[in-house]
XYZ file of C-alpha atoms in Angstrom:
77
model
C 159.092 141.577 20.475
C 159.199 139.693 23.413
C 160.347 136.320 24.000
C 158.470 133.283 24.896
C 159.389 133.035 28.317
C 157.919 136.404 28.785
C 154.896 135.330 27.169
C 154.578 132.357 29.096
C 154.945 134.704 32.587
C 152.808 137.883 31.412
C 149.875 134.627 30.379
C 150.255 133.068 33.749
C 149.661 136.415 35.561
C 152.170 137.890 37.951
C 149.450 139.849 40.328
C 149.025 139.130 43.878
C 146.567 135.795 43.669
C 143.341 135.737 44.344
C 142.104 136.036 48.053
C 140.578 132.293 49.234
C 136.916 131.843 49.197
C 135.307 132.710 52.443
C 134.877 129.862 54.753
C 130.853 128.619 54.626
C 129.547 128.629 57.605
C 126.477 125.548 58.090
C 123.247 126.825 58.478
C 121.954 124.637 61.734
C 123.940 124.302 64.696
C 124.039 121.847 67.060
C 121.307 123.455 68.840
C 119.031 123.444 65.620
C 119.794 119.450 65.109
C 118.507 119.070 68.758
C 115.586 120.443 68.415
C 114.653 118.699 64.985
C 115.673 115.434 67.009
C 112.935 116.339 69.759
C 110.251 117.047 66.840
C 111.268 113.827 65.399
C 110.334 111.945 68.355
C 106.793 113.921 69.253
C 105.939 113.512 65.670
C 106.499 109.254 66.058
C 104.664 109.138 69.393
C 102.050 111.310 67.630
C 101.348 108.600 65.028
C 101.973 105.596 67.687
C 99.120 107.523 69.897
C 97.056 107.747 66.718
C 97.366 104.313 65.892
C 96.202 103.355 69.538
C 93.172 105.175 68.910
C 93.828 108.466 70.492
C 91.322 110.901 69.863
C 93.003 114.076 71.897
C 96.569 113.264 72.390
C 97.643 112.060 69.129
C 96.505 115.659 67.374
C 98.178 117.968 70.311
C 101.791 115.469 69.562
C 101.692 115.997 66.064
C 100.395 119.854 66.196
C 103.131 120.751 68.247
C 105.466 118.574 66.383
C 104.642 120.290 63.101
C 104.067 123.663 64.230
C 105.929 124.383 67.092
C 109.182 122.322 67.325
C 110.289 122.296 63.152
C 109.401 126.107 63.080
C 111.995 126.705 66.098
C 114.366 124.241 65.146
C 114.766 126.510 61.678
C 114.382 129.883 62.992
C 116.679 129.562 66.440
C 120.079 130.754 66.174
């Protein structure tokens, strides 16, 4: 039978320790971050211009605000 101290080592485990967790990696870079920034800003001068009355402008802002700049601020690498 063995003795408590050998119980207490076989329960704490003597094999090699786990390996750490992989480091997580963010998704955006700085890059990405930019980019939102510069959609950010096209989008508020979008509504400003549509607030002023703007007719043409204040669609093309926000169109390429929505659909260009957010789309390549998630998909560039």
């Amino acid at each position: 039978m063995p003795s408590p101290a050998e119980l207490r080592r076989q329960r704490r485990g003597s094999g090699p320790r786990p390996a750490e967790p992989p480091s997580v990696e963010l998704p955006f870079g700085r890059r990405n971050y930019l980019l939102f920034a510069v959609a950010a800003v096209v989008i508020l001068a979008g509504y400003i211009a549509l607030s002023r009355g703007s007719i043409t402008l204040a669609p093309i802002l926000l169109l390429v605000g929505y659909l260009v700049l957010i789309p390549w601020g998630i998909l560039a690498k």
